[in-house]
mmCIF file of C-alpha atoms in Angstrom:
data_model
loop_
_atom_site.group_PDB
_atom_site.id
_atom_site.type_symbol
_atom_site.label_atom_id
_atom_site.label_comp_id
_atom_site.label_asym_id
_atom_site.label_seq_id
_atom_site.Cartn_x
_atom_site.Cartn_y
_atom_site.Cartn_z
ATOM 1 C CA SER B 1 122.411 67.485 85.161
ATOM 2 C CA VAL B 2 118.701 66.850 85.794
ATOM 3 C CA LEU B 3 119.226 63.097 85.504
ATOM 4 C CA LEU B 4 122.266 63.188 87.877
ATOM 5 C CA ALA B 5 120.380 65.339 90.366
ATOM 6 C CA GLY B 6 117.483 62.864 90.296
ATOM 7 C CA ILE B 7 119.842 59.897 90.910
ATOM 8 C CA LEU B 8 121.299 61.709 93.917
ATOM 9 C CA LEU B 9 117.865 62.503 95.296
ATOM 10 C CA ILE B 10 116.825 58.857 95.003
ATOM 11 C CA ALA B 11 119.956 57.933 96.971
ATOM 12 C CA ILE B 12 118.932 60.438 99.574
ATOM 13 C CA ILE B 13 115.522 58.861 99.785
ATOM 14 C CA SER B 14 117.202 55.544 100.483
ATOM 15 C CA GLY B 15 119.042 57.261 103.295
ATOM 16 C CA LEU B 16 115.737 58.617 104.659
ATOM 17 C CA GLY B 17 114.406 55.050 104.655
ATOM 18 C CA GLY B 18 117.337 53.956 106.735
ATOM 19 C CA TRP B 19 116.651 56.830 109.150
ATOM 20 C CA ILE B 20 113.073 55.715 109.556
ATOM 21 C CA TRP B 21 114.261 52.224 110.385
ATOM 22 C CA PHE B 22 116.669 53.606 112.948
ATOM 23 C CA LEU B 23 113.901 55.533 114.670
ATOM 24 C CA LEU B 24 111.746 52.406 114.852
ATOM 25 C CA LEU B 25 114.697 50.319 116.121
ATOM 26 C CA ARG B 26 115.406 52.904 118.810
ATOM 27 C CA ASP B 27 111.823 52.583 120.023
ATOM 28 C CA GLN B 28 112.461 48.845 120.327
ATOM 29 C CA ARG B 29 115.659 49.590 122.358
ATOM 30 C CA ALA B 30 117.907 48.029 119.673
ATOM 31 C CA ASP B 31 121.571 48.821 120.018
ATOM 32 C CA THR B 32 122.419 50.489 116.711
ATOM 33 C CA THR B 33 123.424 53.828 115.218
ATOM 34 C CA VAL B 34 122.121 55.936 112.345
ATOM 35 C CA PRO B 35 125.101 55.105 109.994
ATOM 36 C CA GLU B 36 124.787 51.354 110.770
ATOM 37 C CA ALA B 37 120.988 51.365 110.101
ATOM 38 C CA VAL B 38 121.352 53.492 106.958
ATOM 39 C CA GLY B 39 124.187 51.253 105.626
ATOM 40 C CA ILE B 40 122.217 48.071 106.148
ATOM 41 C CA PHE B 41 119.034 49.561 104.678
ATOM 42 C CA ALA B 42 120.796 51.013 101.595
ATOM 43 C CA VAL B 43 122.583 47.723 100.770
ATOM 44 C CA ALA B 44 119.550 45.518 101.396
ATOM 45 C CA GLN B 45 117.177 47.743 99.480
ATOM 46 C CA PHE B 46 118.788 46.918 96.173
ATOM 47 C CA GLY B 47 117.503 43.381 96.662
ATOM 48 C CA LYS B 48 113.977 44.551 95.744
ATOM 49 C CA TYR B 49 115.014 44.153 92.070
ATOM 50 C CA ILE B 50 115.390 40.440 92.565
ATOM 51 C CA PRO B 51 112.253 38.667 91.212
ATOM 52 C CA GLY B 52 109.900 37.887 94.042
ATOM 53 C CA ASN B 53 110.114 41.387 95.649
ATOM 54 C CA VAL B 54 111.274 39.940 98.966
ATOM 55 C CA GLY B 55 115.085 40.027 98.524
ATOM 56 C CA HIS B 56 115.460 43.387 100.306
ATOM 57 C CA HIS B 57 113.523 42.068 103.364
ATOM 58 C CA VAL B 58 115.582 38.870 103.599
ATOM 59 C CA GLY B 59 118.822 40.784 103.087
ATOM 60 C CA ARG B 60 118.033 43.273 105.837
ATOM 61 C CA VAL B 61 117.203 40.491 108.333
ATOM 62 C CA VAL B 62 120.471 38.701 107.573
ATOM 63 C CA MET B 63 122.702 41.847 107.777
ATOM 64 C CA ALA B 64 120.910 43.118 110.911
ATOM 65 C CA LYS B 65 121.478 39.765 112.643
ATOM 66 C CA SER B 66 125.196 39.963 111.811
ATOM 67 C CA ALA B 67 125.179 43.484 113.314
ATOM 68 C CA GLY B 68 123.749 42.166 116.546
ATOM 69 C CA ILE B 69 120.138 43.253 116.024
ATOM 70 C CA PRO B 70 117.779 40.391 117.071
ATOM 71 C CA VAL B 71 115.701 38.926 114.276
ATOM 72 C CA PRO B 72 112.409 39.498 116.137
ATOM 73 C CA ILE B 73 113.141 43.202 116.540
ATOM 74 C CA THR B 74 114.105 43.524 112.884
ATOM 75 C CA LEU B 75 110.926 41.768 111.725
ATOM 76 C CA SER B 76 108.623 43.852 113.951
ATOM 77 C CA THR B 77 110.249 47.146 112.956
ATOM 78 C CA MET B 78 110.038 46.181 109.278
ATOM 79 C CA LEU B 79 106.378 45.340 109.681
ATOM 80 C CA VAL B 80 105.641 48.762 111.204
ATOM 81 C CA GLU B 81 107.783 50.418 108.517
ATOM 82 C CA VAL B 82 105.789 48.675 105.719
ATOM 83 C CA VAL B 83 102.388 49.488 107.266
ATOM 84 C CA TRP B 84 103.353 53.104 107.800
ATOM 85 C CA GLY B 85 104.729 53.479 104.256
ATOM 86 C CA VAL B 86 101.572 52.017 102.885
ATOM 87 C CA GLY B 87 99.461 54.210 105.145
ATOM 88 C CA VAL B 88 101.230 57.428 104.096
ATOM 89 C CA ALA B 89 101.038 56.516 100.394
ATOM 90 C CA ALA B 90 97.334 55.623 100.743
ATOM 91 C CA GLY B 91 96.723 58.861 102.635
ATOM 92 C CA LEU B 92 98.357 60.903 99.844
ATOM 93 C CA GLY B 93 96.292 58.905 97.272
ATOM 94 C CA VAL B 94 93.062 59.754 99.091
ATOM 95 C CA PHE B 95 94.202 63.369 99.377
ATOM 96 C CA SER B 96 94.737 63.456 95.614
ATOM 97 C CA LEU B 97 91.190 62.212 95.085
ATOM 98 C CA ALA B 98 89.967 65.196 97.016
ATOM 99 C CA TYR B 99 91.989 67.871 95.338
ATOM 100 C CA PHE B 100 93.680 66.679 92.100
ATOM 101 C CA VAL B 101 91.436 64.094 90.451
ATOM 102 C CA ASP B 102 88.793 65.415 88.085
ATOM 103 C CA GLN B 103 85.686 65.208 90.241
ATOM 104 C CA SER B 104 83.382 65.450 87.254
ATOM 105 C CA GLU B 105 84.325 61.797 86.472
ATOM 106 C CA LEU B 106 83.368 60.741 89.969
ATOM 107 C CA ASP B 107 80.185 62.725 90.741
ATOM 108 C CA ALA B 108 77.922 59.866 89.684
ATOM 109 C CA HIS B 109 79.396 57.559 92.308
ATOM 110 C CA TRP B 110 81.227 59.736 94.808
ATOM 111 C CA VAL B 111 79.654 60.350 98.200
ATOM 112 C CA PHE B 112 82.463 61.828 100.311
ATOM 113 C CA SER B 113 83.357 65.524 100.626
ATOM 114 C CA SER B 114 86.857 66.942 100.599
ATOM 115 C CA TRP B 115 87.056 67.384 104.353
ATOM 116 C CA GLN B 116 85.898 63.761 104.902
ATOM 117 C CA LEU B 117 88.551 62.582 102.547
ATOM 118 C CA GLY B 118 91.111 64.749 104.439
ATOM 119 C CA ILE B 119 90.166 63.050 107.729
ATOM 120 C CA GLY B 120 90.430 59.650 105.991
ATOM 121 C CA ALA B 121 93.902 60.535 104.646
ATOM 122 C CA ALA B 122 95.103 61.555 108.139
ATOM 123 C CA ALA B 123 93.611 58.419 109.665
ATOM 124 C CA LEU B 124 95.465 56.154 107.201
ATOM 125 C CA MET B 125 98.769 57.483 108.585
ATOM 126 C CA THR B 126 97.909 56.062 112.016
ATOM 127 C CA LEU B 127 97.734 52.501 110.691
ATOM 128 C CA PRO B 128 100.777 51.188 112.621
ATOM 129 C CA TRP B 129 99.153 51.751 116.036
ATOM 130 C CA LEU B 130 95.967 50.021 114.809
ATOM 131 C CA GLY B 131 97.971 47.170 113.268
ATOM 132 C CA ILE B 132 100.082 46.642 116.362
ATOM 133 C CA PHE B 133 96.977 46.677 118.560
ATOM 134 C CA ILE B 134 95.328 44.022 116.363
ATOM 135 C CA LEU B 135 98.495 41.827 116.415
ATOM 136 C CA ASN B 136 98.976 42.092 120.152
ATOM 137 C CA ASN B 137 95.362 41.332 121.020
ATOM 138 C CA GLY B 138 94.077 39.328 118.026
ATOM 139 C CA LEU B 139 97.213 37.322 117.190
ATOM 140 C CA PRO B 140 99.198 37.208 120.454
ATOM 141 C CA GLN B 141 101.258 34.171 119.499
ATOM 142 C CA PHE B 142 102.378 35.810 116.255
ATOM 143 C CA ALA B 143 103.095 39.037 118.160
ATOM 144 C CA LYS B 144 105.282 37.116 120.643
ATOM 145 C CA ARG B 145 107.341 35.716 117.780
ATOM 146 C CA LEU B 146 107.808 39.138 116.250
ATOM 147 C CA SER B 147 108.720 40.739 119.596
ATOM 148 C CA GLY B 148 110.862 37.910 120.927
ATOM 149 C CA GLY B 149 108.489 36.744 123.613
ATOM 150 C CA GLY B 150 106.474 39.746 124.645
ATOM 151 C CA ARG B 151 104.191 42.354 123.002
ATOM 152 C CA ILE B 152 105.125 44.454 120.101
ATOM 153 C CA ALA B 153 105.879 47.998 121.367
ATOM 154 C CA SER B 154 103.966 50.798 119.725
ATOM 155 C CA PRO B 155 106.036 53.728 118.346
ATOM 156 C CA ARG B 156 106.173 56.837 120.473
ATOM 157 C CA LEU B 157 104.255 59.864 119.327
ATOM 158 C CA VAL B 158 107.430 61.808 118.525
ATOM 159 C CA THR B 159 108.597 58.823 116.506
ATOM 160 C CA ALA B 160 105.338 58.731 114.609
ATOM 161 C CA LEU B 161 105.496 62.402 113.740
ATOM 162 C CA ARG B 162 109.100 62.034 112.518
ATOM 163 C CA VAL B 163 108.374 58.925 110.484
ATOM 164 C CA VAL B 164 105.311 60.558 108.797
ATOM 165 C CA ALA B 165 107.310 63.675 108.068
ATOM 166 C CA ILE B 166 110.159 61.671 106.548
ATOM 167 C CA TYR B 167 107.809 59.593 104.404
ATOM 168 C CA LEU B 168 106.074 62.728 103.162
ATOM 169 C CA SER B 169 109.441 64.372 102.397
ATOM 170 C CA ALA B 170 110.416 61.267 100.323
ATOM 171 C CA PHE B 171 107.241 61.535 98.198
ATOM 172 C CA VAL B 172 107.748 65.292 97.716
ATOM 173 C CA ILE B 173 111.306 64.608 96.585
ATOM 174 C CA VAL B 174 109.901 62.303 93.891
ATOM 175 C CA GLY B 175 107.484 65.056 92.996
ATOM 176 C CA VAL B 176 110.435 67.389 92.513
ATOM 177 C CA ILE B 177 112.132 64.811 90.293
ATOM 178 C CA LEU B 178 108.996 64.360 88.152
ATOM 179 C CA LYS B 179 108.459 68.090 87.869
ATOM 180 C CA SER B 180 112.031 68.749 86.772
ATOM 181 C CA GLN B 181 112.110 65.832 84.303
ATOM 182 C CA ALA B 182 108.726 66.788 82.781
ATOM 183 C CA PHE B 183 110.012 70.319 82.136
ATOM 184 C CA TRP B 184 113.584 69.688 81.094
ATOM 185 C CA PHE B 185 113.182 66.407 79.263
ATOM 186 C CA PHE B 186 109.718 66.997 77.600
ATOM 187 C CA GLY B 187 109.063 70.750 77.874
ATOM 188 C CA VAL B 188 105.896 70.251 79.912
ATOM 189 C CA ASP B 189 105.324 72.699 82.822
ATOM 190 C CA LYS B 190 101.929 71.451 84.028
ATOM 191 C CA GLY B 191 101.191 70.086 87.477
ATOM 192 C CA GLY B 192 102.568 71.281 90.822
ATOM 193 C CA ILE B 193 105.060 69.363 92.899
ATOM 194 C CA LEU B 194 102.426 68.450 95.530
ATOM 195 C CA GLU B 195 100.016 67.274 92.850
ATOM 196 C CA LEU B 196 102.701 65.083 91.149
ATOM 197 C CA SER B 197 103.829 63.740 94.555
ATOM 198 C CA CYS B 198 100.298 62.640 95.496
ATOM 199 C CA LEU B 199 99.477 61.100 92.115
ATOM 200 C CA PHE B 200 102.781 59.236 92.162
ATOM 201 C CA ALA B 201 101.941 57.848 95.643
ATOM 202 C CA ILE B 202 99.087 55.976 94.033
ATOM 203 C CA ALA B 203 101.427 54.413 91.479
ATOM 204 C CA TRP B 204 104.023 53.598 94.125
ATOM 205 C CA LEU B 205 101.401 51.931 96.305
ATOM 206 C CA ALA B 206 100.242 49.742 93.393
ATOM 207 C CA GLY B 207 103.813 48.728 92.553
ATOM 208 C CA TYR B 208 104.663 48.049 96.152
ATOM 209 C CA LEU B 209 101.661 45.859 96.921
ATOM 210 C CA VAL B 210 101.594 43.723 93.800
ATOM 211 C CA PRO B 211 103.460 40.499 94.682
ATOM 212 C CA GLY B 212 106.289 39.291 92.542
ATOM 213 C CA ALA B 213 107.014 42.466 90.603
ATOM 214 C CA PRO B 214 110.696 43.371 91.288
ATOM 215 C CA GLY B 215 110.754 46.952 92.528
ATOM 216 C CA GLY B 216 107.184 47.297 91.182
ATOM 217 C CA LEU B 217 108.556 47.054 87.642
ATOM 218 C CA GLY B 218 105.765 47.546 85.072
ATOM 219 C CA VAL B 219 102.984 47.994 87.640
ATOM 220 C CA ARG B 220 104.171 51.404 88.826
ATOM 221 C CA GLU B 221 104.755 52.652 85.266
ATOM 222 C CA ALA B 222 101.296 51.480 84.154
ATOM 223 C CA VAL B 223 99.527 53.280 87.026
ATOM 224 C CA MET B 224 101.612 56.437 86.461
ATOM 225 C CA ALA B 225 100.443 56.496 82.860
ATOM 226 C CA LEU B 226 96.854 56.613 84.149
ATOM 227 C CA THR B 227 97.257 59.011 87.035
ATOM 228 C CA LEU B 228 99.615 61.497 85.349
ATOM 229 C CA ALA B 229 98.058 61.473 81.842
ATOM 230 C CA PRO B 230 95.266 64.071 82.760
ATOM 231 C CA VAL B 231 98.030 66.415 84.083
ATOM 232 C CA VAL B 232 100.963 66.140 81.640
ATOM 233 C CA GLY B 233 99.408 64.259 78.706
ATOM 234 C CA GLU B 234 99.469 60.596 77.905
ATOM 235 C CA GLY B 235 102.770 60.501 75.946
ATOM 236 C CA VAL B 236 104.654 62.439 78.633
ATOM 237 C CA ALA B 237 103.115 60.314 81.425
ATOM 238 C CA VAL B 238 104.368 57.103 79.822
ATOM 239 C CA ALA B 239 107.784 58.672 79.144
ATOM 240 C CA LEU B 240 108.069 59.917 82.790
ATOM 241 C CA GLY B 241 107.411 56.347 83.926
ATOM 242 C CA ALA B 242 110.425 55.230 81.917
ATOM 243 C CA THR B 243 112.719 58.103 82.888
ATOM 244 C CA LEU B 244 111.792 57.773 86.576
ATOM 245 C CA ARG B 245 112.477 54.046 86.477
ATOM 246 C CA VAL B 246 115.960 54.671 85.078
ATOM 247 C CA THR B 247 116.508 57.325 87.712
ATOM 248 C CA THR B 248 115.317 55.212 90.648
ATOM 249 C CA THR B 249 117.313 52.179 89.509
ATOM 250 C CA LEU B 250 120.581 54.142 89.175
ATOM 251 C CA GLY B 251 119.756 55.995 92.426
ATOM 252 C CA ASP B 252 119.309 52.697 94.248
ATOM 253 C CA GLY B 253 122.565 51.520 92.793
ATOM 254 C CA LEU B 254 124.321 54.637 94.064
ATOM 255 C CA ALA B 255 122.730 54.079 97.453
ATOM 256 C CA PHE B 256 123.927 50.504 97.422
ATOM 257 C CA LEU B 257 127.558 51.609 96.837
ATOM 258 C CA LEU B 258 127.323 54.336 99.445
ATOM 259 C CA GLY B 259 125.774 51.726 101.854
ATOM 260 C CA LEU B 260 128.718 49.409 101.302
ATOM 261 C CA TRP B 261 131.124 52.246 101.984
ATOM 262 C CA ILE B 262 129.218 53.241 105.186
ATOM 263 C CA ARG B 263 129.213 49.686 106.386
ATOM 264 C CA ARG B 264 132.984 49.333 105.843
ATOM 265 C CA LEU B 265 133.574 52.651 107.612
ATOM 266 C CA THR B 266 131.455 51.765 110.623
ATOM 267 C CA ALA B 267 133.177 48.315 110.795
ATOM 268 C CA SER B 268 136.565 50.094 110.832
ATOM 269 C CA VAL B 269 135.446 52.471 113.584
ATOM 270 C CA GLN B 270 134.174 49.559 115.696
ATOM 271 C CA GLU B 271 137.498 47.732 115.342
ATOM 272 C CA ILE B 272 139.354 50.823 116.537
#
């Protein structure tokens, strides 16, 4: 039951990713709906397991084009989405340095206080605005290609708050999965949900940024073994990397099937 619940929660996270993409598309005035965006996202997302770690991006561009969403808008929203996801994960990672990492190991080299790290973590979540500003002003030709001839529109403040909240919710959901699996699979009740969520964000970030690793395979698990070992023990940390990988793969598979069903359903509605 714990494994099945985890699979369902991972599928929900995929739906949250589609919702984020819809919010960004709406700011770019793209003509789409939440079910259509979620369906495309969920189906395309399974492509991240193809070696090269770019299959999900290519698949989303192709399916979005077939749904009438211009390629430049898809590319610009995907860029903002990636930067924001990395910013939130990095922010949680910095937050974990302030509150969850053993400071005794860092005192010899560490110069930042907890409140300074907190400000840094919050600043990382504003990366999309900074990135869009740099693209529009520093690389105007590239920005024109991504926007379809103009400037890339910055997300609205309300969109920013929603996107950050959804990303944070997704990481907390993974923290819930790790907490439940650590207890029910391995009998370990150490570490809070917030702590596990923040430490996982570091591993997710490493797996996401390393090129070529399909779905961060191997990279994420190695970093999880390092970040979670002080909390749950080395053996359990390694085991959690394996059980979470099984859970996320099956959950993405479920999201893929649900995405196909949603796309078929929306296509039927449009025909009517």
